[in-house]
Amino acid sequence: MNSLIEAKNTIESKLNGAKPTIGLILGSGLGVLAEEITSPTVIKYQDIPGFPSSTVAGHKGQLVIGELEGKTVVAMQGRFHFYEGYDMSLVTLPVRVMKAIGVEKLIVTNAAGGINENFEAGNLMLIKDHINQFGTNPLIGKNDDSQGVRFPDMSNAYSRELLDLAESAAEEQNVTVQKGVYVGTTGPSYETPAEVRMLRKMGGDAVGMSTVPEVIVARHSEIEVLGISCISNMAAGILDQPLTHDEVMETTELVKQDFLTLVKSIIKKL
Ligand code: HPA
């Protein structure tokens, strides 16, 4: 936990007393939201003790702290993925750091493949719940009781209150949203069609390679969570076409405006 304290001190030393209470984790292609933050303090991951530098195309690798819709927010432009080879404690370190600097509510976003056949590429999905298919858990190991309990409850992993608020924001802004269960897998290979059928039978509506570890740690530290997936493609085997990261980036580019409108209107209501 030493790197946690060092990271907290480094960040706070650059904030002139600003106290972000809302955290944003911006997924592939969704980092544009950070560009809307006014009076930003930008801190590159490489300048934060303990942070690895992000590597995936479409992920920038910096924290942006400032004002959005009248609230002080801290946004992660780019996250750390398990498939990059980082261990779970590193993947989730930013959430611990957010908690340490005072974040109470977290909006976590991602690009995901649609499993639910009623979805289409370009939809936004509010996450109702998740299924952890990582085959591991970021809380494995000695529990740090100062951070949270040994066996955290996950009944309300995604806050009902925030979900209701997001739905009313979407309605007001005329942004169509789906709701569903996000399945988190390690990646980096996309699923096979047989795996997608299995995930659908398990109750999944969308699948991606992030979010679950961060949300588990957020709940461990009693941060309230709202999750939003951008359905960047239909998962393997649903349409007769191969999946590419380019498609993921192209679709997120198309829904960018709706995504920005929705998240900004949610933040205004928080
Ligand atoms: N599968 C897993 N992760 C993803 C996908 C997908 O189809 N699309 C974007 N991230």
Short mmCIF file of C-alpha atoms and ligand atoms in Angstrom, two decimals:
data_model
loop_
_atom_site.label_atom_id
_atom_site.label_comp_id
_atom_site.label_asym_id
_atom_site.label_seq_id
_atom_site.Cartn_x
_atom_site.Cartn_y
_atom_site.Cartn_z
CA MET A 1 0.00 0.00 0.00
CA ASN A 2 3.05 2.26 -0.02
CA SER A 3 2.54 3.15 -3.65
CA LEU A 4 -1.03 4.09 -2.76
CA ILE A 5 0.12 6.74 -0.30
CA GLU A 6 2.83 7.99 -2.66
CA ALA A 7 0.35 8.20 -5.54
CA LYS A 8 -2.16 10.04 -3.35
CA ASN A 9 0.46 12.54 -2.19
CA THR A 10 1.76 13.15 -5.71
CA ILE A 11 -1.73 13.80 -7.06
CA GLU A 12 -2.85 15.97 -4.16
CA SER A 13 0.31 18.08 -4.41
CA LYS A 14 -0.80 19.14 -7.91
CA LEU A 15 -4.43 19.93 -7.08
CA ASN A 16 -4.23 23.14 -5.04
CA GLY A 17 -6.80 21.79 -2.63
CA ALA A 18 -9.33 20.66 -5.29
CA LYS A 19 -11.23 17.59 -4.03
CA PRO A 20 -12.72 15.36 -6.70
CA THR A 21 -15.67 13.30 -5.40
CA ILE A 22 -16.66 11.76 -8.72
CA GLY A 23 -14.36 9.36 -10.54
CA LEU A 24 -14.58 8.47 -14.22
CA ILE A 25 -12.87 5.54 -15.87
CA LEU A 26 -13.00 6.08 -19.61
CA GLY A 27 -12.84 3.04 -21.85
CA SER A 28 -11.53 2.47 -25.37
CA GLY A 29 -12.42 5.40 -27.59
CA LEU A 30 -14.35 7.12 -24.78
CA GLY A 31 -11.51 9.26 -23.45
CA VAL A 32 -12.93 12.30 -25.27
CA LEU A 33 -15.07 13.01 -22.24
CA ALA A 34 -11.95 14.17 -20.41
CA GLU A 35 -11.54 16.90 -23.04
CA GLU A 36 -14.73 18.53 -21.72
CA ILE A 37 -13.23 19.00 -18.26
CA THR A 38 -12.51 22.66 -17.56
CA SER A 39 -9.56 24.07 -15.59
CA PRO A 40 -7.92 20.67 -15.99
CA THR A 41 -4.91 19.41 -14.13
CA VAL A 42 -3.41 16.67 -16.29
CA ILE A 43 -1.15 14.10 -14.64
CA LYS A 44 0.51 11.51 -16.84
CA TYR A 45 0.47 7.97 -15.45
CA GLN A 46 4.23 7.83 -15.80
CA ASP A 47 4.45 10.68 -13.26
CA ILE A 48 2.36 8.85 -10.64
CA PRO A 49 4.32 6.49 -8.35
CA GLY A 50 3.23 2.88 -8.82
CA PHE A 51 1.29 3.49 -12.03
CA PRO A 52 2.29 1.56 -15.14
CA SER A 53 2.09 3.45 -18.44
CA SER A 54 -0.95 2.42 -20.52
CA THR A 55 -0.27 0.79 -23.87
CA VAL A 56 -3.46 0.01 -25.85
CA ALA A 57 -4.35 2.04 -28.95
CA GLY A 58 -7.18 4.41 -28.05
CA HIS A 59 -6.00 4.74 -24.46
CA LYS A 60 -4.12 7.87 -23.53
CA GLY A 61 -2.63 7.23 -20.13
CA GLN A 62 -3.35 10.20 -17.92
CA LEU A 63 -5.52 11.49 -15.10
CA VAL A 64 -7.50 14.63 -15.81
CA ILE A 65 -8.84 16.47 -12.77
CA GLY A 66 -11.11 19.48 -12.99
CA GLU A 67 -14.67 20.69 -13.35
CA LEU A 68 -17.45 19.01 -15.30
CA GLU A 69 -21.05 20.20 -15.08
CA GLY A 70 -20.23 22.06 -11.89
CA LYS A 71 -18.68 19.05 -10.14
CA THR A 72 -15.04 18.31 -9.40
CA VAL A 73 -14.13 15.08 -11.16
CA VAL A 74 -11.10 12.90 -11.69
CA ALA A 75 -11.04 11.08 -15.01
CA MET A 76 -8.79 8.23 -16.06
CA GLN A 77 -8.09 8.65 -19.74
CA GLY A 78 -7.08 5.06 -20.35
CA ARG A 79 -7.10 2.18 -17.90
CA PHE A 80 -4.89 -0.80 -17.09
CA HIS A 81 -6.07 -4.13 -18.45
CA PHE A 82 -5.35 -7.55 -17.02
CA TYR A 83 -4.49 -8.77 -20.54
CA GLU A 84 -1.60 -6.32 -20.69
CA GLY A 85 0.05 -8.51 -18.08
CA TYR A 86 -0.49 -6.27 -15.06
CA ASP A 87 -1.59 -8.04 -11.94
CA MET A 88 -4.95 -7.37 -10.42
CA SER A 89 -3.52 -5.09 -7.74
CA LEU A 90 -2.13 -2.81 -10.46
CA VAL A 91 -5.27 -3.00 -12.59
CA THR A 92 -7.26 -1.74 -9.61
CA LEU A 93 -4.70 0.63 -8.05
CA PRO A 94 -6.34 3.69 -9.67
CA VAL A 95 -9.60 2.90 -7.87
CA ARG A 96 -7.76 2.71 -4.54
CA VAL A 97 -6.10 6.02 -5.38
CA MET A 98 -9.44 7.58 -6.26
CA LYS A 99 -10.82 6.46 -2.91
CA ALA A 100 -7.77 7.86 -1.13
CA ILE A 101 -8.24 11.31 -2.68
CA GLY A 102 -11.93 11.40 -1.73
CA VAL A 103 -13.93 9.85 -4.58
CA GLU A 104 -17.37 8.63 -3.46
CA LYS A 105 -19.02 7.81 -6.78
CA LEU A 106 -17.46 6.11 -9.77
CA ILE A 107 -18.70 6.09 -13.35
CA VAL A 108 -16.97 3.26 -15.15
CA THR A 109 -17.24 2.97 -18.91
CA ASN A 110 -16.09 0.48 -21.49
CA ALA A 111 -16.45 -0.75 -25.04
CA ALA A 112 -18.13 -4.15 -25.13
CA GLY A 113 -19.44 -6.73 -27.54
CA GLY A 114 -23.21 -7.19 -27.61
CA ILE A 115 -24.36 -10.67 -26.59
CA ASN A 116 -28.07 -9.84 -26.36
CA GLU A 117 -29.42 -10.22 -29.88
CA ASN A 118 -31.78 -7.29 -29.39
CA PHE A 119 -28.76 -5.00 -29.15
CA GLU A 120 -27.01 -3.29 -32.06
CA ALA A 121 -23.53 -1.90 -32.45
CA GLY A 122 -23.70 1.72 -31.36
CA ASN A 123 -26.07 1.14 -28.44
CA LEU A 124 -25.23 2.37 -24.97
CA MET A 125 -25.95 -0.09 -22.16
CA LEU A 126 -26.36 0.80 -18.50
CA ILE A 127 -24.81 -2.01 -16.48
CA LYS A 128 -27.28 -3.63 -14.06
CA ASP A 129 -24.90 -6.27 -12.81
CA HIS A 130 -21.83 -8.21 -13.85
CA ILE A 131 -20.47 -11.73 -14.15
CA ASN A 132 -16.82 -12.20 -13.28
CA GLN A 133 -15.24 -14.52 -15.85
CA PHE A 134 -11.66 -13.45 -15.15
CA GLY A 135 -11.07 -16.63 -13.19
CA THR A 136 -9.55 -14.55 -10.43
CA ASN A 137 -10.49 -11.71 -8.10
CA PRO A 138 -8.58 -8.52 -7.26
CA LEU A 139 -9.24 -9.05 -3.54
CA ILE A 140 -7.36 -12.36 -3.37
CA GLY A 141 -4.57 -12.14 -0.81
CA LYS A 142 -4.32 -10.68 2.65
CA ASN A 143 -7.20 -8.29 3.27
CA ASP A 144 -6.28 -4.73 4.17
CA ASP A 145 -8.97 -4.02 6.76
CA SER A 146 -8.34 -0.30 6.46
CA GLN A 147 -9.60 -0.49 2.87
CA GLY A 148 -12.62 -2.72 3.31
CA VAL A 149 -14.04 -5.97 4.68
CA ARG A 150 -12.74 -9.44 3.88
CA PHE A 151 -15.98 -10.59 2.23
CA PRO A 152 -17.61 -7.58 0.58
CA ASP A 153 -21.25 -7.82 -0.40
CA MET A 154 -21.82 -7.55 -4.16
CA SER A 155 -25.65 -7.50 -4.10
CA ASN A 156 -25.62 -3.88 -5.13
CA ALA A 157 -22.44 -3.76 -7.15
CA TYR A 158 -24.12 -1.24 -9.45
CA SER A 159 -26.08 1.31 -7.45
CA ARG A 160 -29.85 1.13 -8.04
CA GLU A 161 -30.04 4.83 -7.28
CA LEU A 162 -27.41 5.77 -9.87
CA LEU A 163 -29.04 3.47 -12.42
CA ASP A 164 -32.40 5.20 -11.94
CA LEU A 165 -30.72 8.57 -12.19
CA ALA A 166 -28.93 7.53 -15.40
CA GLU A 167 -32.18 6.27 -16.90
CA SER A 168 -33.93 9.54 -16.23
CA ALA A 169 -30.97 11.49 -17.62
CA ALA A 170 -31.14 9.37 -20.79
CA GLU A 171 -34.86 9.98 -21.12
CA GLU A 172 -34.49 13.73 -20.66
CA GLN A 173 -31.71 13.91 -23.24
CA ASN A 174 -33.49 11.60 -25.71
CA VAL A 175 -30.60 9.18 -25.63
CA THR A 176 -31.70 5.57 -26.08
CA VAL A 177 -30.12 3.19 -23.59
CA GLN A 178 -30.23 -0.55 -23.08
CA LYS A 179 -29.80 -2.17 -19.69
CA GLY A 180 -28.00 -5.39 -19.06
CA VAL A 181 -25.45 -7.65 -17.46
CA TYR A 182 -21.77 -7.14 -18.33
CA VAL A 183 -19.52 -10.17 -18.49
CA GLY A 184 -15.85 -9.45 -17.81
CA THR A 185 -13.26 -11.74 -19.42
CA THR A 186 -9.49 -11.59 -19.54
CA GLY A 187 -9.14 -11.24 -23.31
CA PRO A 188 -7.12 -10.34 -25.29
CA SER A 189 -8.55 -12.79 -27.81
CA TYR A 190 -12.19 -12.11 -28.53
CA GLU A 191 -14.63 -14.88 -27.64
CA THR A 192 -15.46 -17.79 -29.90
CA PRO A 193 -19.09 -18.09 -31.09
CA ALA A 194 -19.51 -21.06 -28.70
CA GLU A 195 -18.28 -18.94 -25.79
CA VAL A 196 -20.69 -16.18 -26.74
CA ARG A 197 -23.58 -18.70 -26.70
CA MET A 198 -22.43 -19.88 -23.27
CA LEU A 199 -22.22 -16.32 -21.93
CA ARG A 200 -25.73 -15.62 -23.23
CA LYS A 201 -27.05 -18.74 -21.43
CA MET A 202 -25.32 -17.55 -18.26
CA GLY A 203 -27.29 -14.33 -18.42
CA GLY A 204 -24.80 -11.98 -20.04
CA ASP A 205 -25.90 -9.15 -22.32
CA ALA A 206 -22.49 -7.71 -23.19
CA VAL A 207 -18.89 -8.86 -22.90
CA GLY A 208 -15.67 -6.95 -22.43
CA MET A 209 -12.16 -7.16 -21.03
CA SER A 210 -12.30 -4.70 -18.15
CA THR A 211 -14.56 -3.11 -15.51
CA VAL A 212 -15.22 -6.14 -13.27
CA PRO A 213 -11.94 -5.89 -11.28
CA GLU A 214 -12.33 -2.12 -10.84
CA VAL A 215 -15.93 -2.47 -9.69
CA ILE A 216 -15.07 -5.21 -7.18
CA VAL A 217 -12.41 -2.95 -5.65
CA ALA A 218 -14.71 0.07 -5.74
CA ARG A 219 -17.34 -1.87 -3.79
CA HIS A 220 -14.71 -3.17 -1.39
CA SER A 221 -13.94 0.47 -0.60
CA GLU A 222 -17.64 1.40 -0.53
CA ILE A 223 -17.59 3.59 -3.61
CA GLU A 224 -20.97 3.74 -5.38
CA VAL A 225 -20.76 2.59 -8.98
CA LEU A 226 -22.49 3.38 -12.25
CA GLY A 227 -21.39 1.38 -15.29
CA ILE A 228 -21.94 2.25 -18.94
CA SER A 229 -20.98 0.02 -21.88
CA CYS A 230 -20.71 1.22 -25.41
CA ILE A 231 -21.74 -1.73 -27.56
CA SER A 232 -19.00 -1.35 -30.13
CA ASN A 233 -19.76 -4.54 -32.04
CA MET A 234 -21.94 -7.59 -31.80
CA ALA A 235 -20.04 -10.42 -30.13
CA ALA A 236 -18.52 -13.20 -32.21
CA GLY A 237 -20.81 -15.46 -34.21
CA ILE A 238 -23.86 -13.18 -34.13
CA LEU A 239 -23.12 -11.40 -37.39
CA ASP A 240 -21.27 -13.00 -40.23
CA GLN A 241 -18.16 -10.87 -39.89
CA PRO A 242 -14.85 -10.98 -38.03
CA LEU A 243 -14.18 -8.71 -35.05
CA THR A 244 -11.47 -6.08 -35.08
CA HIS A 245 -10.26 -3.45 -32.66
CA ASP A 246 -10.68 -0.95 -35.54
CA GLU A 247 -14.42 -1.66 -35.57
CA VAL A 248 -14.52 -1.07 -31.82
CA MET A 249 -12.83 2.31 -32.25
CA GLU A 250 -15.00 3.30 -35.25
CA THR A 251 -18.25 2.57 -33.42
CA THR A 252 -17.24 4.39 -30.26
CA GLU A 253 -16.44 7.37 -32.51
CA LEU A 254 -20.04 7.23 -33.83
CA VAL A 255 -21.70 7.12 -30.39
CA LYS A 256 -19.36 9.68 -28.90
CA GLN A 257 -21.91 12.47 -28.95
CA ASP A 258 -24.66 10.47 -27.24
CA PHE A 259 -22.14 9.18 -24.73
CA LEU A 260 -20.94 12.69 -23.89
CA THR A 261 -24.47 14.04 -23.60
CA LEU A 262 -25.53 11.17 -21.35
CA VAL A 263 -22.58 11.21 -18.99
CA LYS A 264 -22.58 14.99 -18.66
CA SER A 265 -26.26 15.03 -17.88
CA ILE A 266 -25.76 12.26 -15.28
CA ILE A 267 -22.95 14.19 -13.60
CA LYS A 268 -25.11 17.30 -13.46
CA LYS A 269 -27.73 15.30 -11.52
CA LEU A 270 -25.28 13.75 -9.03
N1 HPA B 1 -15.56 -9.06 -26.77
C1 HPA B 1 -14.77 -8.72 -25.72
N2 HPA B 1 -14.38 -7.49 -25.48
C2 HPA B 1 -14.79 -6.52 -26.32
C3 HPA B 1 -15.60 -6.79 -27.43
C4 HPA B 1 -16.00 -8.14 -27.66
O1 HPA B 1 -16.73 -8.47 -28.61
N3 HPA B 1 -15.82 -5.61 -28.05
C5 HPA B 1 -15.18 -4.66 -27.34
N4 HPA B 1 -14.55 -5.21 -26.29
#
